[in-house]
Amino acid sequence: MLFRSISLDGREALHTELTAKLDGVPMNFVVFVLKKNGCVYDFALISPPNPSRESRDQFVQFVQGFSTIAP
């Protein structure tokens, strides 16, 4: 299991990767959590174990492009 702090939309966020069973079936989880301006943003890629590098990289790129809109 990997836990690390990263910068997302100018704030510290948590990035976690793990493999666990969901209803008895092994699954891979790539999760980002960001708290900003009183809101919590969760991004999760849930896939079979050993997802393609391309799908994981596309998901990470999508998340890194996230930004909130000023109220």
Coordinates of N, CA, C and O in Angstrom, one line a residue:
M1 N 0.9 -1.2 0.0 CA 0.0 0.0 0.0 C 0.9 1.2 0.0 O 1.9 1.3 0.7
L2 N 0.6 2.2 -0.8 CA 1.3 3.4 -0.9 C 0.5 4.6 -0.5 O -0.6 4.8 -1.0
F3 N 1.0 5.4 0.5 CA 0.3 6.6 0.9 C 1.4 7.7 0.7 O 2.5 7.6 1.1
R4 N 1.0 8.8 0.0 CA 1.9 10.0 -0.1 C 1.2 11.3 -0.2 O 0.0 11.3 -0.8
S5 N 1.8 12.3 0.2 CA 1.2 13.7 0.0 C 1.7 14.2 -1.3 O 2.9 14.0 -1.7
I6 N 0.8 14.9 -2.0 CA 1.1 15.5 -3.3 C 0.5 16.9 -3.3 O -0.3 17.2 -2.5
S7 N 0.8 17.7 -4.3 CA 0.2 19.0 -4.5 C -0.8 18.8 -5.6 O -0.6 18.3 -6.6
L8 N -2.1 19.3 -5.2 CA -3.2 19.2 -6.2 C -3.9 20.5 -6.1 O -4.4 20.9 -5.0
D9 N -4.1 21.2 -7.2 CA -4.8 22.5 -7.2 C -4.2 23.5 -6.1 O -4.9 24.2 -5.5
G10 N -2.9 23.4 -6.0 CA -2.2 24.4 -5.0 C -2.4 24.0 -3.6 O -2.0 24.8 -2.7
R11 N -2.9 22.8 -3.3 CA -3.1 22.3 -1.9 C -2.5 21.0 -1.7 O -2.3 20.2 -2.7
E12 N -2.2 20.6 -0.5 CA -1.7 19.3 -0.2 C -2.9 18.3 -0.3 O -4.0 18.6 0.2
A13 N -2.6 17.2 -0.9 CA -3.6 16.1 -1.1 C -3.0 14.8 -0.8 O -1.8 14.7 -0.7
L14 N -3.9 13.8 -0.6 CA -3.4 12.4 -0.3 C -3.6 11.6 -1.6 O -4.6 11.6 -2.2
H15 N -2.5 10.8 -1.9 CA -2.6 9.9 -3.0 C -2.3 8.5 -2.4 O -1.3 8.3 -1.8
T16 N -3.2 7.6 -2.7 CA -3.1 6.2 -2.2 C -3.3 5.2 -3.3 O -4.2 5.4 -4.1
E17 N -2.5 4.2 -3.3 CA -2.7 3.0 -4.2 C -2.6 1.8 -3.4 O -1.8 1.6 -2.5
L18 N -3.6 0.9 -3.7 CA -3.7 -0.4 -2.9 C -4.5 -1.4 -3.7 O -5.2 -1.1 -4.6
T19 N -4.3 -2.7 -3.3 CA -5.1 -3.8 -3.9 C -5.8 -4.4 -2.7 O -5.2 -4.6 -1.6
A20 N -7.1 -4.6 -2.8 CA -8.0 -5.1 -1.8 C -9.1 -5.9 -2.5 O -9.3 -5.8 -3.7
K21 N -9.8 -6.7 -1.7 CA -10.9 -7.4 -2.2 C -12.2 -6.6 -2.0 O -12.4 -6.1 -0.9
L22 N -13.0 -6.6 -3.0 CA -14.3 -5.9 -3.0 C -15.3 -7.0 -3.3 O -15.3 -7.6 -4.4
D23 N -16.1 -7.3 -2.3 CA -17.1 -8.4 -2.4 C -16.3 -9.7 -2.8 O -16.8 -10.5 -3.6
G24 N -15.2 -9.9 -2.3 CA -14.4 -11.2 -2.5 C -13.5 -11.2 -3.7 O -12.8 -12.1 -4.0
V25 N -13.6 -10.1 -4.5 CA -12.9 -10.1 -5.8 C -11.7 -9.1 -5.7 O -11.9 -7.9 -5.3
P26 N -10.5 -9.5 -6.0 CA -9.3 -8.6 -5.9 C -9.5 -7.4 -6.9 O -9.9 -7.6 -8.0
M27 N -9.3 -6.2 -6.3 CA -9.4 -5.0 -7.2 C -8.2 -4.1 -6.8 O -7.6 -4.1 -5.7
N28 N -7.9 -3.2 -7.8 CA -6.8 -2.2 -7.6 C -7.5 -0.9 -7.4 O -8.4 -0.5 -8.2
F29 N -7.0 -0.1 -6.5 CA -7.6 1.2 -6.2 C -6.5 2.3 -6.3 O -5.4 2.1 -5.7
V30 N -6.7 3.3 -7.1 CA -5.8 4.5 -7.1 C -6.7 5.7 -6.7 O -7.7 6.0 -7.3
V31 N -6.4 6.3 -5.5 CA -7.3 7.3 -4.9 C -6.6 8.6 -4.6 O -5.4 8.5 -4.1
F32 N -7.2 9.7 -4.9 CA -6.7 11.0 -4.5 C -7.8 11.7 -3.7 O -9.0 11.6 -4.1
V33 N -7.4 12.3 -2.6 CA -8.3 13.1 -1.8 C -7.8 14.5 -1.5 O -6.6 14.6 -1.1
L34 N -8.6 15.5 -1.8 CA -8.2 16.9 -1.6 C -9.3 17.6 -0.8 O -10.5 17.4 -1.0
K35 N -8.9 18.3 0.2 CA -9.8 19.2 1.0 C -9.4 20.6 0.7 O -8.3 21.0 0.8
K36 N -10.4 21.4 0.2 CA -10.2 22.8 -0.1 C -11.4 23.6 0.0 O -12.5 23.2 -0.4
N37 N -11.3 24.7 0.7 CA -12.5 25.6 0.9 C -13.7 25.0 1.4 O -14.8 25.2 1.0
G38 N -13.5 24.1 2.4 CA -14.6 23.4 3.1 C -15.2 22.3 2.3 O -16.2 21.7 2.8
C39 N -14.6 21.9 1.2 CA -15.1 20.8 0.4 C -14.1 19.7 0.4 O -12.9 19.9 0.5
V40 N -14.5 18.4 0.2 CA -13.6 17.3 0.1 C -13.9 16.7 -1.3 O -15.0 16.4 -1.7
Y41 N -12.8 16.6 -2.1 CA -12.9 16.0 -3.5 C -12.2 14.7 -3.5 O -11.0 14.6 -3.0
D42 N -12.9 13.6 -3.9 CA -12.4 12.3 -4.0 C -12.3 11.9 -5.4 O -13.3 12.0 -6.1
F43 N -11.2 11.3 -5.8 CA -11.1 10.8 -7.2 C -10.6 9.3 -7.0 O -9.6 9.1 -6.3
A44 N -11.3 8.4 -7.7 CA -10.9 7.0 -7.5 C -11.0 6.2 -8.8 O -11.9 6.3 -9.6
L45 N -9.9 5.5 -9.1 CA -9.9 4.6 -10.2 C -9.9 3.2 -9.6 O -9.0 2.8 -8.9
I46 N -10.9 2.4 -9.9 CA -11.1 1.1 -9.3 C -11.1 0.1 -10.5 O -11.9 0.3 -11.5
S47 N -10.1 -0.8 -10.5 CA -10.0 -1.7 -11.7 C -9.5 -3.1 -11.2 O -9.1 -3.3 -10.1
P48 N -9.5 -4.0 -12.2 CA -9.0 -5.3 -11.8 C -7.5 -5.2 -11.5 O -6.9 -4.2 -11.8
P49 N -6.9 -6.1 -10.7 CA -5.5 -6.0 -10.4 C -4.6 -5.8 -11.7 O -5.0 -6.3 -12.8
N50 N -3.5 -5.1 -11.5 CA -2.6 -4.9 -12.6 C -3.2 -4.2 -13.8 O -3.2 -4.7 -14.9
P51 N -3.8 -3.0 -13.6 CA -4.4 -2.3 -14.7 C -3.3 -1.9 -15.7 O -2.2 -1.8 -15.3
S52 N -3.7 -1.6 -16.9 CA -2.7 -1.1 -17.9 C -2.1 0.2 -17.4 O -2.7 1.0 -16.8
R53 N -0.8 0.3 -17.7 CA -0.1 1.5 -17.3 C -0.8 2.8 -18.0 O -0.9 3.8 -17.4
E54 N -1.3 2.6 -19.2 CA -1.9 3.7 -19.9 C -3.2 4.2 -19.2 O -3.4 5.4 -19.1
S55 N -4.0 3.2 -18.8 CA -5.2 3.7 -18.1 C -4.9 4.4 -16.8 O -5.5 5.4 -16.4
R56 N -3.9 3.9 -16.0 CA -3.5 4.5 -14.8 C -3.0 5.9 -15.0 O -3.3 6.9 -14.4
D57 N -2.1 6.0 -16.0 CA -1.5 7.3 -16.4 C -2.5 8.3 -16.8 O -2.4 9.5 -16.5
Q58 N -3.5 7.9 -17.6 CA -4.6 8.8 -18.1 C -5.4 9.3 -16.9 O -5.8 10.5 -16.8
F59 N -5.7 8.4 -15.9 CA -6.4 8.8 -14.7 C -5.6 9.9 -13.9 O -6.1 10.9 -13.5
V60 N -4.3 9.6 -13.7 CA -3.5 10.5 -12.9 C -3.4 11.8 -13.6 O -3.5 12.9 -13.0
Q61 N -3.3 11.9 -14.9 CA -3.2 13.1 -15.7 C -4.5 13.9 -15.5 O -4.5 15.1 -15.4
F62 N -5.7 13.2 -15.6 CA -7.0 13.8 -15.4 C -7.0 14.5 -14.0 O -7.4 15.7 -13.9
V63 N -6.6 13.8 -13.0 CA -6.7 14.3 -11.6 C -5.8 15.5 -11.5 O -6.1 16.5 -10.9
Q64 N -4.6 15.4 -12.0 CA -3.6 16.5 -11.9 C -4.1 17.8 -12.6 O -3.7 18.9 -12.3
G65 N -5.0 17.7 -13.5 CA -5.6 18.8 -14.2 C -6.8 19.4 -13.5 O -7.3 20.5 -13.9
F66 N -7.2 18.9 -12.4 CA -8.3 19.4 -11.6 C -8.0 20.7 -11.0 O -7.0 20.9 -10.5
S67 N -9.0 21.6 -11.0 CA -8.9 22.8 -10.2 C -10.3 23.3 -9.9 O -11.3 23.1 -10.6
T68 N -10.4 23.9 -8.8 CA -11.7 24.5 -8.3 C -12.0 25.8 -9.0 O -11.0 26.5 -9.4
I69 N -13.2 26.2 -9.0 CA -13.6 27.5 -9.5 C -13.8 28.5 -8.3 O -14.5 28.1 -7.4
A70 N -13.3 29.6 -8.4 CA -13.5 30.6 -7.3 C -15.0 30.9 -7.1 O -15.7 31.1 -8.1
P71 N -15.4 31.0 -5.9 CA -16.8 31.4 -5.6 C -17.2 32.8 -6.1 O -16.4 33.6 -6.2

